[in-house]
Coordinates of C-alpha atoms and ligand atoms in Angstrom, one line a residue:
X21 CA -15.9 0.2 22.7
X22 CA -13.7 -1.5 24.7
X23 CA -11.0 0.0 26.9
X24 CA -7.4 -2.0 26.9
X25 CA -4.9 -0.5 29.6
X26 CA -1.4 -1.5 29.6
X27 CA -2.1 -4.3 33.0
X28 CA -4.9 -6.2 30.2
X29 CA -3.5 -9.6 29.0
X30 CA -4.2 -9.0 25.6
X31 CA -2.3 -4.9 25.6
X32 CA 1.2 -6.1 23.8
X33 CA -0.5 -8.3 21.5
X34 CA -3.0 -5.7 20.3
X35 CA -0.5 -2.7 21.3
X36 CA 2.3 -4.0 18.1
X37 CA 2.5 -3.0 14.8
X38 CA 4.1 -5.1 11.9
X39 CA 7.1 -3.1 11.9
X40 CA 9.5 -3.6 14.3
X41 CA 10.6 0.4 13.5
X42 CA 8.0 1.3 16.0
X43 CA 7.1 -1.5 18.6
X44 CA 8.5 0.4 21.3
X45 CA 5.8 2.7 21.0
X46 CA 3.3 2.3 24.2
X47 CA -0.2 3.6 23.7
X48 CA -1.5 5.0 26.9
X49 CA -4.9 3.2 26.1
X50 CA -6.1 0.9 23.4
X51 CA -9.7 1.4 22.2
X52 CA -10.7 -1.8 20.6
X53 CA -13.1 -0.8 18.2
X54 CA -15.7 -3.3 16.5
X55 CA -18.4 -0.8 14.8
X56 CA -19.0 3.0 13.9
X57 CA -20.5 3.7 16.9
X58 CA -17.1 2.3 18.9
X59 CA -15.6 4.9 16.5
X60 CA -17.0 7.4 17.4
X61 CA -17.1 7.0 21.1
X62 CA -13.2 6.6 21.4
X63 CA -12.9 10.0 18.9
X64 CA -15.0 11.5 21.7
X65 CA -12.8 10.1 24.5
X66 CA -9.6 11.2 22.7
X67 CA -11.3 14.7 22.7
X68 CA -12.4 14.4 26.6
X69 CA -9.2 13.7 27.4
X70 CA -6.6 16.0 25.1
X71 CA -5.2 12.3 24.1
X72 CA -3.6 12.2 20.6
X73 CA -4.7 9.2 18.7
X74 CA -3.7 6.7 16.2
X75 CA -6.0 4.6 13.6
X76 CA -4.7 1.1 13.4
X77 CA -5.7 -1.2 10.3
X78 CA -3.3 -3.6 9.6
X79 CA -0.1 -1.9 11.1
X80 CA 2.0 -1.3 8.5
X81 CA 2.9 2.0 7.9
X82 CA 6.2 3.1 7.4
X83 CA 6.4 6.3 8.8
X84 CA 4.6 4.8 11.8
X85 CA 1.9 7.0 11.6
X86 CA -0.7 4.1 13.3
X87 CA 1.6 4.6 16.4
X88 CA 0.6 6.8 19.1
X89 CA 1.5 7.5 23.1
X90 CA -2.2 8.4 23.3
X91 CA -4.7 6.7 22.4
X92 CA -5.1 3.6 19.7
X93 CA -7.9 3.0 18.3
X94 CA -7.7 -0.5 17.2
X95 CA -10.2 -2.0 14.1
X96 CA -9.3 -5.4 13.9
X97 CA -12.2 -6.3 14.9
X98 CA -14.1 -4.8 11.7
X99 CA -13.5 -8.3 9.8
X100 CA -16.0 -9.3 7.7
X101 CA -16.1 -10.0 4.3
X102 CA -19.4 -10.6 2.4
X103 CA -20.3 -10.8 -1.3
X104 CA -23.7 -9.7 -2.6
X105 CA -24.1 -9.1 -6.6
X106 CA -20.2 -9.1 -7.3
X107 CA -19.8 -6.3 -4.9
X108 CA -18.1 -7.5 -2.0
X109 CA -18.3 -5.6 1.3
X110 CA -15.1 -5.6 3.7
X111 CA -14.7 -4.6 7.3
X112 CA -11.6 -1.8 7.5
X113 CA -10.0 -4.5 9.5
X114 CA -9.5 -7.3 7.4
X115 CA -6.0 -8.3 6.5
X116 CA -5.2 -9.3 2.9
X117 CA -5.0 -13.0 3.2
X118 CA -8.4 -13.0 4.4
X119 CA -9.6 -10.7 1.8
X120 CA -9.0 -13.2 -0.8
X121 CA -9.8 -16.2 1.0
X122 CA -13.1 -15.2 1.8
X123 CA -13.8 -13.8 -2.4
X124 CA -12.6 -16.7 -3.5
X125 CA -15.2 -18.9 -1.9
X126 CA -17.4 -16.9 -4.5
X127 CA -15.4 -17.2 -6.9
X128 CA -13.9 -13.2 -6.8
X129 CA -11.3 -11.1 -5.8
X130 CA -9.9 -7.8 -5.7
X131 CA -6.9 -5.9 -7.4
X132 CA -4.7 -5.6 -4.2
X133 CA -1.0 -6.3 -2.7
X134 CA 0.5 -9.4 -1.9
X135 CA 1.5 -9.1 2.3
X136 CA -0.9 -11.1 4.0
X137 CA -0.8 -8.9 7.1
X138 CA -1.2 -5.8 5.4
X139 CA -4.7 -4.2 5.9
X140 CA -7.6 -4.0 3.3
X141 CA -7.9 -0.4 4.8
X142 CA -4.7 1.1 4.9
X143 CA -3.9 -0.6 1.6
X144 CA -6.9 0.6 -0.2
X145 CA -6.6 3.9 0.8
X146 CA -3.7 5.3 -0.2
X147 CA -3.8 3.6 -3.6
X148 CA -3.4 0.0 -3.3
X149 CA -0.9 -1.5 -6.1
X150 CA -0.6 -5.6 -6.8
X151 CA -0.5 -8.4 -9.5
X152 CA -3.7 -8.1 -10.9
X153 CA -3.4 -3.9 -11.0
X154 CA -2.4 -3.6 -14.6
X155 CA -5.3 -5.9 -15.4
X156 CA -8.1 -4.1 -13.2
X157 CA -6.3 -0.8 -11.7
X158 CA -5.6 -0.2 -8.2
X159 CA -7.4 -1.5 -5.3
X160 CA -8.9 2.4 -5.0
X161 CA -10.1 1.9 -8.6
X162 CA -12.9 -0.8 -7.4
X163 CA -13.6 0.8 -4.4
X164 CA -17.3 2.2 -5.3
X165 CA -18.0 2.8 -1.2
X166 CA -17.2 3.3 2.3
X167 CA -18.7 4.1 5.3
X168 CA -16.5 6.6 7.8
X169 CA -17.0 8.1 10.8
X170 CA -15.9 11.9 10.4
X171 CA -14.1 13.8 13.1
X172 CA -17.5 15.4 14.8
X173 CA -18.8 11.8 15.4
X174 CA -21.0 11.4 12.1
X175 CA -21.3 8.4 10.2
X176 CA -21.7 9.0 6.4
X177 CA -21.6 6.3 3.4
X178 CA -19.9 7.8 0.7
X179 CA -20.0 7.0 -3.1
X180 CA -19.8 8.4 -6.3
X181 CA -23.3 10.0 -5.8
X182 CA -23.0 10.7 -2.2
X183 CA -20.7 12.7 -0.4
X184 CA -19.0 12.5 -3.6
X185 CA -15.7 14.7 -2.5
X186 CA -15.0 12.6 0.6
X187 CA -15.4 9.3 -1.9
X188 CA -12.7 11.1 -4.2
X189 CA -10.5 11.9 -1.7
X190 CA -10.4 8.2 0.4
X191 CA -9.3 7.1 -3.3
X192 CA -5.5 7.7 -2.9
X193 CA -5.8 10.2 0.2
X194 CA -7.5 8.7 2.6
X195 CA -5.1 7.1 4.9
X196 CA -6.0 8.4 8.3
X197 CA -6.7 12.4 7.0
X198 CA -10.4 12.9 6.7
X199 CA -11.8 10.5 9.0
X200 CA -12.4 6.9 9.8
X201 CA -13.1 4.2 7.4
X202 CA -15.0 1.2 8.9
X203 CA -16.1 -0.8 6.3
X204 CA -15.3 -0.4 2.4
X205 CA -17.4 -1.6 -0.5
X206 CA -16.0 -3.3 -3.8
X207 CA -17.0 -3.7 -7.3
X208 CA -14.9 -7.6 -7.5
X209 CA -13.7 -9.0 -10.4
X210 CA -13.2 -13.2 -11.3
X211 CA -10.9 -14.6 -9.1
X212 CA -8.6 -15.8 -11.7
X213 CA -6.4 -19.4 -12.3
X214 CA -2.6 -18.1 -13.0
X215 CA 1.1 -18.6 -13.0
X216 CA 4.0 -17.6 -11.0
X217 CA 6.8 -17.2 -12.5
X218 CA 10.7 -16.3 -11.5
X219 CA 13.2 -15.2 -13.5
X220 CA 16.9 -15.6 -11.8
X221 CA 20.6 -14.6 -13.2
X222 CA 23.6 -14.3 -11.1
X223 CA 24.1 -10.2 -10.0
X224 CA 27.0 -9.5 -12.3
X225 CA 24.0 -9.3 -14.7
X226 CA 21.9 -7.2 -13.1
X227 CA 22.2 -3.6 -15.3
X228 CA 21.3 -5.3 -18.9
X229 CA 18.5 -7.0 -17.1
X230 CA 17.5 -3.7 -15.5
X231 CA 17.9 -1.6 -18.9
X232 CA 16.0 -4.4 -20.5
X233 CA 12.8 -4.8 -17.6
X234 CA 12.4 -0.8 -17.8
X235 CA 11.7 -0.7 -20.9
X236 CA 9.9 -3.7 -21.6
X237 CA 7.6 -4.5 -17.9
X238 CA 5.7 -0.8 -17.4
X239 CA 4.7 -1.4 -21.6
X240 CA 3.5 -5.3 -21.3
X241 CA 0.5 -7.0 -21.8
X242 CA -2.1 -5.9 -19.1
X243 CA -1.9 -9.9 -18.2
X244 CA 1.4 -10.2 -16.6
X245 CA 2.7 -8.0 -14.0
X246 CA 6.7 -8.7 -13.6
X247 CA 8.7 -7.2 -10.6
X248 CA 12.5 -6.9 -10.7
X249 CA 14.2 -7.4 -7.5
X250 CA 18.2 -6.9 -6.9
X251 CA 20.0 -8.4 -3.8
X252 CA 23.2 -9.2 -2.8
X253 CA 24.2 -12.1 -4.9
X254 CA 21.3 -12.4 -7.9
X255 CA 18.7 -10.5 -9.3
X256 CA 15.2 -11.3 -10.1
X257 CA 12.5 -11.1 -12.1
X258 CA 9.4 -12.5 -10.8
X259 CA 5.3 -11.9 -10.7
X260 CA 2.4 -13.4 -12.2
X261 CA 0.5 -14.1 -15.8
X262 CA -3.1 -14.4 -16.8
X263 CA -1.9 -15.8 -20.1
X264 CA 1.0 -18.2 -21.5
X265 CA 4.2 -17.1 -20.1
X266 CA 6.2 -14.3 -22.7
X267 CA 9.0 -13.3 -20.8
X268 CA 9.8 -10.4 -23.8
X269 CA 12.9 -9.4 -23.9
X270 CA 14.5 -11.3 -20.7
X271 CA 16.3 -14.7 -21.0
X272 CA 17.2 -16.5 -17.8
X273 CA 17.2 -19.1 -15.8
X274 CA 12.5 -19.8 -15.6
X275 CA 10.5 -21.3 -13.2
X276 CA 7.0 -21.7 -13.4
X277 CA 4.4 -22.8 -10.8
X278 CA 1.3 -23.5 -13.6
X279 CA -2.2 -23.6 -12.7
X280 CA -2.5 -21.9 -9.0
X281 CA -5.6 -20.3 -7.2
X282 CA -5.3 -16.6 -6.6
X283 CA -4.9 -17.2 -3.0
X284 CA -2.8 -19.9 -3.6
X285 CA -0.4 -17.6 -6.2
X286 CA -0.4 -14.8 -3.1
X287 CA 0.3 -17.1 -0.4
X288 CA 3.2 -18.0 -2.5
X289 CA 4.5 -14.8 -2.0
X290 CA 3.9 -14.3 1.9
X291 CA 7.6 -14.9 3.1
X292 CA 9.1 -12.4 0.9
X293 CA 6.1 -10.2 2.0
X294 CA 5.8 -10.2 5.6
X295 CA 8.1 -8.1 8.0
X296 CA 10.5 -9.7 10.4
X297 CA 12.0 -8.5 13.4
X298 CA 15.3 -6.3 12.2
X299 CA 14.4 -3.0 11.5
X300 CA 14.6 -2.4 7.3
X301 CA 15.2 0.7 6.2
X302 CA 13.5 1.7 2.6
X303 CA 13.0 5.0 0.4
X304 CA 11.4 4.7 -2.7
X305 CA 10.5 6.9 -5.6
X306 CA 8.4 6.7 -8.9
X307 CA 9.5 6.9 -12.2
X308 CA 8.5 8.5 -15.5
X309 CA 11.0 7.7 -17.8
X310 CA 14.0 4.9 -17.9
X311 CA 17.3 5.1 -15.9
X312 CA 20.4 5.9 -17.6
X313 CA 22.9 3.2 -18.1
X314 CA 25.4 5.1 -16.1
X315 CA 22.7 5.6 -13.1
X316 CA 22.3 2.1 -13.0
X317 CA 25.8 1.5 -12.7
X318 CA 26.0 3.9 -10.4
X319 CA 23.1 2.3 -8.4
X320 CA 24.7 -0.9 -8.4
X321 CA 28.1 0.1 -6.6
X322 CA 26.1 1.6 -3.7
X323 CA 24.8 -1.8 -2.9
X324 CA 21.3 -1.6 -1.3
X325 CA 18.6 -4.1 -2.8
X326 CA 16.3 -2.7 -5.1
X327 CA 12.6 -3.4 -5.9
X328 CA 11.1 -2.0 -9.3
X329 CA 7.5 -2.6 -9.3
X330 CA 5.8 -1.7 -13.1
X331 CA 2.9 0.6 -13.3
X332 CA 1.1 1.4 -16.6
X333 CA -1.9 -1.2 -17.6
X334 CA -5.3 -0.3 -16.3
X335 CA -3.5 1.4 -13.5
X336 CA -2.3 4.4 -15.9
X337 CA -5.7 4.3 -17.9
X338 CA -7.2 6.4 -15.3
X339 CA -7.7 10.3 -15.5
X340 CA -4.9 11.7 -12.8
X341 CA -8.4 14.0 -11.3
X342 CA -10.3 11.1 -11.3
X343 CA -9.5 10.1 -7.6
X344 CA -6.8 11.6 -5.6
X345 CA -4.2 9.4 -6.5
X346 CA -2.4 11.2 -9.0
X347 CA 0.1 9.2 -10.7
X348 CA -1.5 7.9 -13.4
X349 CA 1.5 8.7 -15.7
X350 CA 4.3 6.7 -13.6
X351 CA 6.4 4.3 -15.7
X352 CA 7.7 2.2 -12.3
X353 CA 8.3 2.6 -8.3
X354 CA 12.0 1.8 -7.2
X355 CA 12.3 0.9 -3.6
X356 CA 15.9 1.2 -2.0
X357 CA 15.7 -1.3 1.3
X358 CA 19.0 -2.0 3.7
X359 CA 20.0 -2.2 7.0
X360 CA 22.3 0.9 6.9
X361 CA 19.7 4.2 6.7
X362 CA 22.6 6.3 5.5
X363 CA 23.3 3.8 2.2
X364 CA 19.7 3.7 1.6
X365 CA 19.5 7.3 1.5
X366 CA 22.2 7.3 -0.5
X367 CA 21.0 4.9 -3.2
X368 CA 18.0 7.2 -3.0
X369 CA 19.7 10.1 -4.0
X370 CA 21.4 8.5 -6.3
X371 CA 18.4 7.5 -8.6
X372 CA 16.4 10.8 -7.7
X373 CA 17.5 13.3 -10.2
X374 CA 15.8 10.6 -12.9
X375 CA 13.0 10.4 -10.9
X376 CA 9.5 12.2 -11.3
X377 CA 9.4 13.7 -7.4
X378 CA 6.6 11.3 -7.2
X379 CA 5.9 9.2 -3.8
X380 CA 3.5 6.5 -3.3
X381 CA 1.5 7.5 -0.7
X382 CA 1.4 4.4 1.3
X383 CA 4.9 4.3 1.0
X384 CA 5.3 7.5 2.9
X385 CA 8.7 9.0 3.7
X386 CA 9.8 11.0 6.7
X387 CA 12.6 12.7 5.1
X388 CA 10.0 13.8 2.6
X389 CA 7.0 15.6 3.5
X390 CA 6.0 17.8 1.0
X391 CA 2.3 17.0 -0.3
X392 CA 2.6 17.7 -3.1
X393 CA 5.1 14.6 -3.8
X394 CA 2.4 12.4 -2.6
X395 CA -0.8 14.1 -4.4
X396 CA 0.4 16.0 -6.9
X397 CA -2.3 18.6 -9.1
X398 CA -4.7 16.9 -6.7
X399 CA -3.1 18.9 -3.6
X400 CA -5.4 21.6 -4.1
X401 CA -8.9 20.2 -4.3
X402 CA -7.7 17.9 -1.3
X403 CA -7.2 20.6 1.2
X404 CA -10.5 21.9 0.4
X405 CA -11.8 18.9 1.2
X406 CA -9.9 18.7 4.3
X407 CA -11.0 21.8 5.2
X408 CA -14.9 21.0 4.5
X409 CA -14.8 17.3 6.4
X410 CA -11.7 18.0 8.8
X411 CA -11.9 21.5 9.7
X412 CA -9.9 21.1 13.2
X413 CA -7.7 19.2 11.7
X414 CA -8.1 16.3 14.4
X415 CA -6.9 13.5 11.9
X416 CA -3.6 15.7 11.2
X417 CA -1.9 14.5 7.5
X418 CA -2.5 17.2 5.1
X419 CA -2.1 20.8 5.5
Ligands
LIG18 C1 5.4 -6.1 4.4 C2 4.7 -5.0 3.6 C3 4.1 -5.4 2.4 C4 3.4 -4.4 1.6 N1 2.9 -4.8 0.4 C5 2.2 -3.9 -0.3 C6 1.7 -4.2 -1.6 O1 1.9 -5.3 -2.1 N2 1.0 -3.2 -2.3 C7 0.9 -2.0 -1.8 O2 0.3 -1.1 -2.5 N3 1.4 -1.6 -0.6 C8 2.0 -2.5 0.1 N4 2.6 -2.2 1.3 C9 2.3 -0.8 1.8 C10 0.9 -0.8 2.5 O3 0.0 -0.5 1.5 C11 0.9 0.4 3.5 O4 1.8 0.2 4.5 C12 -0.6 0.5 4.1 O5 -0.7 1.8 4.6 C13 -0.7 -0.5 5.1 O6 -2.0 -0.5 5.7 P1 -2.2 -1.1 7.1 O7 -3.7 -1.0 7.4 O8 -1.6 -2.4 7.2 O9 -1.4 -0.2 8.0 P2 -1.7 0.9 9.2 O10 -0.4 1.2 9.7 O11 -2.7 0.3 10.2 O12 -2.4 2.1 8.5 C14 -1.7 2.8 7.5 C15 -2.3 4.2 7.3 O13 -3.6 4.1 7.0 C16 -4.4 4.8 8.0 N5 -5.6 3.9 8.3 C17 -5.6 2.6 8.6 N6 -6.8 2.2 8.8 C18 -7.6 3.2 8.5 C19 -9.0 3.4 8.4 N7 -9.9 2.4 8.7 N8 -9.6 4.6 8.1 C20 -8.7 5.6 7.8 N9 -7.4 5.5 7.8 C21 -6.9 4.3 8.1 C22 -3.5 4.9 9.2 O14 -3.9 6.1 9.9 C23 -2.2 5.0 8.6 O15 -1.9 6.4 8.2 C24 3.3 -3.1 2.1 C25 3.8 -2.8 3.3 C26 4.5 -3.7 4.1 C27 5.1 -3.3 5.4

């Protein structure tokens, strides 16, 4: 493990997260960790030394919970990626874009997001939802191991056959709760050739494409995967397709980028998917059942952009107990981004007596801290876990 004080010339690179919500956050020390063993000797230093402590994968979380004054303990450094017998086995700090570059030389992939900073570990562990989800389920859904370094120091490999509780609850729960992830093992699936495709209309159309995408996106073929995305002046529909292009219901103004490489088709997206430097504020919510016409309206007037990403597919085939993420009967997420926190929350409350009291656990919330929003029936059986691997409760999270 190596030690990075605040006078070291690479502290402020390694010291930033992706957010710019918490980048004037100073660790009092950054332990740069590059295998278990580093693991486990800066969870013994944070002991020695009373320091609260931070995980840090990719940086991206937006409650900031990969911030600390104490100490970070820093895994970019756990990035490799390695294929043997269609599993592939990926160091916790691998970000996304190299995730599929390095499948795709073997011709694989994963289920995952589309920001190219966001972190394999992070992502993976508190669900992980992307284009080719309602195909192949969430990124947790082909995780099939993980090695972690618990909070007395041990390193375990879990599976479904061992330490079969801990494997459970890394599956939607595991962000930073029950101990250290420091490489994760997948079962990969074809790397496949597809389309991007956007859908534009002016905003003064935006509720009859709305009541339209609700009904028609969370129910359509497991091949396409099509987002809907409002913003100031237009509103979108957009994502990719495994198959010929069948918008359903939704005519508009199509463009179609045929033919592209599955890293190719994400990088398309990075832009759109990478955070800048103003601070965005977001809430989000998932949803069972459509929004009324009069919501929408109602939406529309308060002015934030809004993101609906579809669920159902493979994603909702699984049991809701069969890992610890829960929402397996979640028609779509809505996202509420702006400048202005106070019209976001607003938008948000707005939309919420519709919504299911669901939240995507790796979109977490300060305002909204109750667990069992995040893990629904599986609350129970994850604080006996807790209490089995995380008895002190060093990793914090759920209580
Ligand atoms: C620009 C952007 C794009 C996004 N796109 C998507 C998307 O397409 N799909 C999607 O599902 N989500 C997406 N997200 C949300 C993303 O999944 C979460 O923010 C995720 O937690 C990020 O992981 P990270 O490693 O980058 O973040 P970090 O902030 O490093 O970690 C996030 C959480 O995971 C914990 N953690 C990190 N590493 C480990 C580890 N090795 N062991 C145990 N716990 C660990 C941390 O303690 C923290 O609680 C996006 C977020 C942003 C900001």
């Amino acid at each position: 493990m190596e030690l990075i004080a605040p006078d070291h010339p690479q502290y402020d690179v390694l010291r930033r997260p992706a957010l710019p919500h918490y980048r004037a956050i100073r660790p009092a020390l950054i332990a740069r960790c590059t295998s278990p063993a580093d693991v486990a000797e800066a969870l013994a230093y944070a002991r020695t030394h009373a320091l609260p402590f931070a995980l840090r994968g990719g940086g991206h979380c937006f409650a900031g919970h990969s911030s600390t004054t104490g100490l970070l303990l820093e895994l970019s450094g756990m990035n490799s990626v390695s294929v043997a017998d269609h599993q592939a086995t990926i160091g916790a700090g691998v970000r996304l874009a190299a995730v599929y570059r390095g499948l795709h030389e073997h011709g694989l992939t994963i289920p995952a997001g589309c920001g190219p900073t966001v972190g394999i570990a992070g992502l993976t562990l508190g669900g992980g939802l992307g284009l080719l989800g309602r195909r192949y389920g969430l990124t947790c859904d082909r995780l099939v191991g993980a090695t972690v370094v618990l909070a007395d120091g041990r390193v375990v490999e879990c599976s479904q056959e061992r330490e079969p509780d801990l494997f459970w609850a890394l599956r939607g729960a595991g962000g930073g709760q029950f101990g250290v992830v420091t490489a994760l093992g997948f079962a990969a699936v074809p790397s496949p050739t597809a389309t991007r495709f956007t859908i534009t209309w002016p905003r003064t159309h935006a509720a009859d494409v709305i009541a339209a995408w609700q009904t028609w996106a969370p129910d359509a073929p497991d091949t396409i995967t099509a987002s809907l995305a409002v913003t100031a002046d237009e509103v979108r529909v957009f994502g990719a397709t495994l198959a010929p292009f069948d918008p359903g219901p939704l005519t508009g103004e199509v463009e179609l980028r045929d033919g592209l490489t599955w890293p190719d088709l994400k990088r398309s997206f990075s832009d759109e998917d990478t955070p800048g430097d103003s601070v965005i504020h977001s809430k989000s919510e998932f949803f069972s059942s459509p929004l009324p016409r009069d919501t929408i309206a109602q939406l529309l007037a308060a002015g934030c952009e809004l993101s609906f990403t579809p669920m159902g597919g493979a994603c909702n085939r699984v049991p809701a107990d069969a890992t610890a993420f829960a929402h397996r009967g979640e028609r779509f997420l809505l996202e509420h981004t702006g400048t202005d926190q106070t019209a976001v929350r607003r938008s948000w409350s707005i939309a919420h007596p519709h919504a299911s009291g669901r939240l995507y656990p790796n979109f977490p919330d300060r305002d909204l801290t109750d667990p069992i929003a995040y893990h629904g029936p599986n609350y129970e059986r994850l604080l006996a876990i807790k209490q089995a691997y995380d008895p002190d409760h060093i990793f914090g999270g759920i209580r």
